[in-house]
PDB file of C-alpha atoms in Angstrom:
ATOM      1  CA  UNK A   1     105.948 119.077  99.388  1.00 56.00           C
ATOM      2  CA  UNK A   2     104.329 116.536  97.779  1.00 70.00           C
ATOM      3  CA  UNK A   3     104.549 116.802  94.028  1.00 73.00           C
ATOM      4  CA  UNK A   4     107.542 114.779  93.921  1.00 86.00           C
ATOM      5  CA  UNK A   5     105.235 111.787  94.529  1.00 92.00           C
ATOM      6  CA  UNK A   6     102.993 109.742  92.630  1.00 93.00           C
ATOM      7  CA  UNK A   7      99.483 108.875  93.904  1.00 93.00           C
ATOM      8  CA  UNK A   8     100.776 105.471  94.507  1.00 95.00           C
ATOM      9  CA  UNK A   9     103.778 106.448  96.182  1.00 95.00           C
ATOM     10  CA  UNK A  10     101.386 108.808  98.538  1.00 95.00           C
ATOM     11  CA  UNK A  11      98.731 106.592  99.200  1.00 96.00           C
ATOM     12  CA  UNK A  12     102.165 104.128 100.528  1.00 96.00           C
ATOM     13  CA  UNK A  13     103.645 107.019 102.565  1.00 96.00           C
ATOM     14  CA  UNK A  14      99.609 107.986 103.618  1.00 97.00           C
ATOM     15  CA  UNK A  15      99.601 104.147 104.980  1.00 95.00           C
ATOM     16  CA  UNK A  16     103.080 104.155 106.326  1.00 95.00           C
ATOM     17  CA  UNK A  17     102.198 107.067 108.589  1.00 95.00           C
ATOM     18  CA  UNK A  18      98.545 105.386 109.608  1.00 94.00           C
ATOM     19  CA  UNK A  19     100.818 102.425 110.762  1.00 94.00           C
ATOM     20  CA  UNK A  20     103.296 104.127 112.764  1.00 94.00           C
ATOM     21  CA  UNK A  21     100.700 106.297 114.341  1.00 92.00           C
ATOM     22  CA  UNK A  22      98.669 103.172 114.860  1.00 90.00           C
ATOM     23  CA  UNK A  23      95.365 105.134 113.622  1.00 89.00           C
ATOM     24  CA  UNK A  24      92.555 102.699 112.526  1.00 89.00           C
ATOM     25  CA  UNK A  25      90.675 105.966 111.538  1.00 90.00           C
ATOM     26  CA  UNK A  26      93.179 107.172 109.464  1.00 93.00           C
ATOM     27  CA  UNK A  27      93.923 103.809 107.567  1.00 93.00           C
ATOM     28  CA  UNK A  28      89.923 104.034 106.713  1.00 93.00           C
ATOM     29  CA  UNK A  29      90.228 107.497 105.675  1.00 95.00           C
ATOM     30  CA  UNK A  30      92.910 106.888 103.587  1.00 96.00           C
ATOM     31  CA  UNK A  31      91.172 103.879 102.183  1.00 95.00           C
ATOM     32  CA  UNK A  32      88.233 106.600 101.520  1.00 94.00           C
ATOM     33  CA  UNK A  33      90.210 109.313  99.810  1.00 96.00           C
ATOM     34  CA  UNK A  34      92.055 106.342  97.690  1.00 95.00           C
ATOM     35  CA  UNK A  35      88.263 104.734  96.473  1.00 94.00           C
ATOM     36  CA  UNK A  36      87.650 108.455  95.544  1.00 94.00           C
ATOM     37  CA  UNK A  37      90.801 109.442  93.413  1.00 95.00           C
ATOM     38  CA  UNK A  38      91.746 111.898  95.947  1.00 96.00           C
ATOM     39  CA  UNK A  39      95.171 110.976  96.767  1.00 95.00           C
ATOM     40  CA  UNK A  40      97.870 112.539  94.783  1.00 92.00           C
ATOM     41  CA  UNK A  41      95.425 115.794  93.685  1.00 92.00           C
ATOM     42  CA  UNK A  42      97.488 118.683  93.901  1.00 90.00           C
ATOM     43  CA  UNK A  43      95.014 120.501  96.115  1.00 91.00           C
ATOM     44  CA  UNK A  44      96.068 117.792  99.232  1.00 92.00           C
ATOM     45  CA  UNK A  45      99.347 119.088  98.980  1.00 90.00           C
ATOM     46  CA  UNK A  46      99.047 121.786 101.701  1.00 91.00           C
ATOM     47  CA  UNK A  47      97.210 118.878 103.785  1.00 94.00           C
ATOM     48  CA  UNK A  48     100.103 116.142 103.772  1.00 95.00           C
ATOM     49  CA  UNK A  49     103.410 116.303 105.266  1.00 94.00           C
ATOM     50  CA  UNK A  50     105.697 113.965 104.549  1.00 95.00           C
ATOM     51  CA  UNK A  51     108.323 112.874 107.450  1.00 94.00           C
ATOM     52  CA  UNK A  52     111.258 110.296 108.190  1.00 95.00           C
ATOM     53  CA  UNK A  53     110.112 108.177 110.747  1.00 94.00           C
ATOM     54  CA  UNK A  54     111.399 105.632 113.260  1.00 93.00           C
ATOM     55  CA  UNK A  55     109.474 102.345 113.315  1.00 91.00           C
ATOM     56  CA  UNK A  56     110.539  99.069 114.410  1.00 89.00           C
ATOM     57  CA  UNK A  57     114.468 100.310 115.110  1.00 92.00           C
ATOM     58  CA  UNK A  58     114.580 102.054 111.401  1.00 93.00           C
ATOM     59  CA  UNK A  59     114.269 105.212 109.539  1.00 95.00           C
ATOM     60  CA  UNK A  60     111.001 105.574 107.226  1.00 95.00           C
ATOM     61  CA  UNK A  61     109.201 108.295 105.256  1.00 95.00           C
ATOM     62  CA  UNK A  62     105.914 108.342 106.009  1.00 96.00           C
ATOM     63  CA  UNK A  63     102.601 111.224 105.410  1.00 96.00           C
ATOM     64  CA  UNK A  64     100.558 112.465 107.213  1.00 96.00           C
ATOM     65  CA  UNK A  65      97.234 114.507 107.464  1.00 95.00           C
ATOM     66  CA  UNK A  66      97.839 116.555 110.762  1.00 88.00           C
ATOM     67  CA  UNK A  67      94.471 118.603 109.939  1.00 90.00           C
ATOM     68  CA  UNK A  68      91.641 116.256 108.949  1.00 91.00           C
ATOM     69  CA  UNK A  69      88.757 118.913 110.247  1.00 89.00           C
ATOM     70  CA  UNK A  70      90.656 121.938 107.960  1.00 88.00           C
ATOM     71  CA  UNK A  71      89.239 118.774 105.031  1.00 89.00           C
ATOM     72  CA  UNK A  72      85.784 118.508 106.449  1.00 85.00           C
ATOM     73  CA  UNK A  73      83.633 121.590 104.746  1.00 84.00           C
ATOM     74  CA  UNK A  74      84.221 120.603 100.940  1.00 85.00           C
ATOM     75  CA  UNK A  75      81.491 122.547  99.526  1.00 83.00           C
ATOM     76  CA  UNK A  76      82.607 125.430 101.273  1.00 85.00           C
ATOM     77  CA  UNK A  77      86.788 125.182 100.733  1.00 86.00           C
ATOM     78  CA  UNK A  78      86.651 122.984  97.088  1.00 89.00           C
ATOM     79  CA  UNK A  79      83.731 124.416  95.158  1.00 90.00           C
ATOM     80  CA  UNK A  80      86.180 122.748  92.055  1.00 94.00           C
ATOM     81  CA  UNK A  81      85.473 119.124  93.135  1.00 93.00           C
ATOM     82  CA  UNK A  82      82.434 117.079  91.958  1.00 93.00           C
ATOM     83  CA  UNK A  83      79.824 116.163  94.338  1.00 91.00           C
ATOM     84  CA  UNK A  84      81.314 112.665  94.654  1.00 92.00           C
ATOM     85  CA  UNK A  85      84.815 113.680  95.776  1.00 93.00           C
ATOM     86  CA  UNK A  86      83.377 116.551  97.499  1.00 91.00           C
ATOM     87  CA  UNK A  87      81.273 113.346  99.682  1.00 89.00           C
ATOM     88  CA  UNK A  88      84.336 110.741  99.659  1.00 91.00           C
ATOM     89  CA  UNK A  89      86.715 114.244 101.257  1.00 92.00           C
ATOM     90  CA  UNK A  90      83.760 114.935 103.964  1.00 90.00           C
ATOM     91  CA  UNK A  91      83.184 111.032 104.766  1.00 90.00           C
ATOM     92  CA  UNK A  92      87.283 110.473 104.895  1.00 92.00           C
ATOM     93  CA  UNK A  93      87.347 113.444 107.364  1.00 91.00           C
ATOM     94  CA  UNK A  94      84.435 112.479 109.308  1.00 88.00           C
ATOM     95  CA  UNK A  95      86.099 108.756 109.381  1.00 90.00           C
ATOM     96  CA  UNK A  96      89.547 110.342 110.677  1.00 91.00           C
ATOM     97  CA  UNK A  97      87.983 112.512 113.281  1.00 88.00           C
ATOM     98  CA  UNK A  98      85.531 110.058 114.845  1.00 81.00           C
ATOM     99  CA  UNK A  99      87.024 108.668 117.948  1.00 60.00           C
ATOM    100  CA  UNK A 100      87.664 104.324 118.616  1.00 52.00           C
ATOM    101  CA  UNK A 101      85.695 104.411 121.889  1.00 47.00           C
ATOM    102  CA  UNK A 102      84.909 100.507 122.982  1.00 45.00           C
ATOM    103  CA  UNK A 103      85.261  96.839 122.190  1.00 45.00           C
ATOM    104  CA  UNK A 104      82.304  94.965 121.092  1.00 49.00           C
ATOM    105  CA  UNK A 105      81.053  91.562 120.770  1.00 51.00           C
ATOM    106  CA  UNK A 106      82.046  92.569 117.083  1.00 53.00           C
ATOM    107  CA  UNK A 107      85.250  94.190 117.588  1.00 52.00           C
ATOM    108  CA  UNK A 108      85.909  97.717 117.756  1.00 49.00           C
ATOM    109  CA  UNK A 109      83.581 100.074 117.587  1.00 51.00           C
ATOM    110  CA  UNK A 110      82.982 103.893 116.700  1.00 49.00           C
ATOM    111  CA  UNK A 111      80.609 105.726 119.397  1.00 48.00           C
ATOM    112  CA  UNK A 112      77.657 107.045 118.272  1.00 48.00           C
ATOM    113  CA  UNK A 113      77.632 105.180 114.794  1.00 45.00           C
ATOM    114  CA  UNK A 114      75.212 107.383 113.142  1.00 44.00           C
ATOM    115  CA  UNK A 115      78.361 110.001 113.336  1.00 45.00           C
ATOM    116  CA  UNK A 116      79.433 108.641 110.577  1.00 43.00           C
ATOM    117  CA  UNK A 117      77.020 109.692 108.238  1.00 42.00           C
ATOM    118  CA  UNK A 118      76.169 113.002 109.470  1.00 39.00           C
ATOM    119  CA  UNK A 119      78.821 114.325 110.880  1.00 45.00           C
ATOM    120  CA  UNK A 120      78.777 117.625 110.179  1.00 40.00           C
ATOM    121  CA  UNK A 121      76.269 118.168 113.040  1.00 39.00           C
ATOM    122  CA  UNK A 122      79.769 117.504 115.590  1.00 39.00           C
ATOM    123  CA  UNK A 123      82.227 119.353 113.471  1.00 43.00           C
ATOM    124  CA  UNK A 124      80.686 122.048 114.035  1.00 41.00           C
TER     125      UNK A 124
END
């Protein structure tokens, strides 16, 4: 349960848990749902589960989204969000979904790109 928390103190645990799972995705989804004004609505609370953690030799708390594609329909599953969120919840689950393929001469990249932006096409 998450009401206990501040959205501070979630977006903190939210990181915590992208760190120890070492999830690039999900530190840019969280980054997403934070821009947004997502993190700490009640409505996430079913979403997040909050766990102690071992990283680096100690104990931590840390959350986590387990089910990013049960966040990916908005429209259909939050008619009570505005358009914006409703975007910035499909975009942060289309982020956390989309897989770290290859390096590039730029870094890391996500395969096919254009995912990104449409992904609703591959979630099916």
């Amino acid at each position: 349960m998450t009401d206990g928390y501040t959205a501070e103190e979630l977006r903190d645990l939210l990181e915590g848990g992208a760190l120890v799972s070492g999830s690039i995705t999900d530190r840019a989804a969280i980054h997403v749902l934070h821009s947004v004004g997502l993190i700490g609505q009640r409505f996430l609370d079913r979403y997040i589960s909050i766990e102690s953690v071992e990283f680096g030799g100690e104990q931590m708390n840390a959350a986590f989204i387990r089910d990013w594609s049960a966040l990916a329909h908005p429209e259909d599953d939050f008619p009570f969000l505005t358009l914006t969120e409703q975007r910035g919840l499909e975009l942060a689950a289309c982020v956390a979904l989309s897989a770290i393929c290859r390096s590039t001469a730029d870094g890391i990249g996500v395969e096919p790109p254009e995912w990104i932006h449409v992904c609703n096409q591959w979630l099916g």
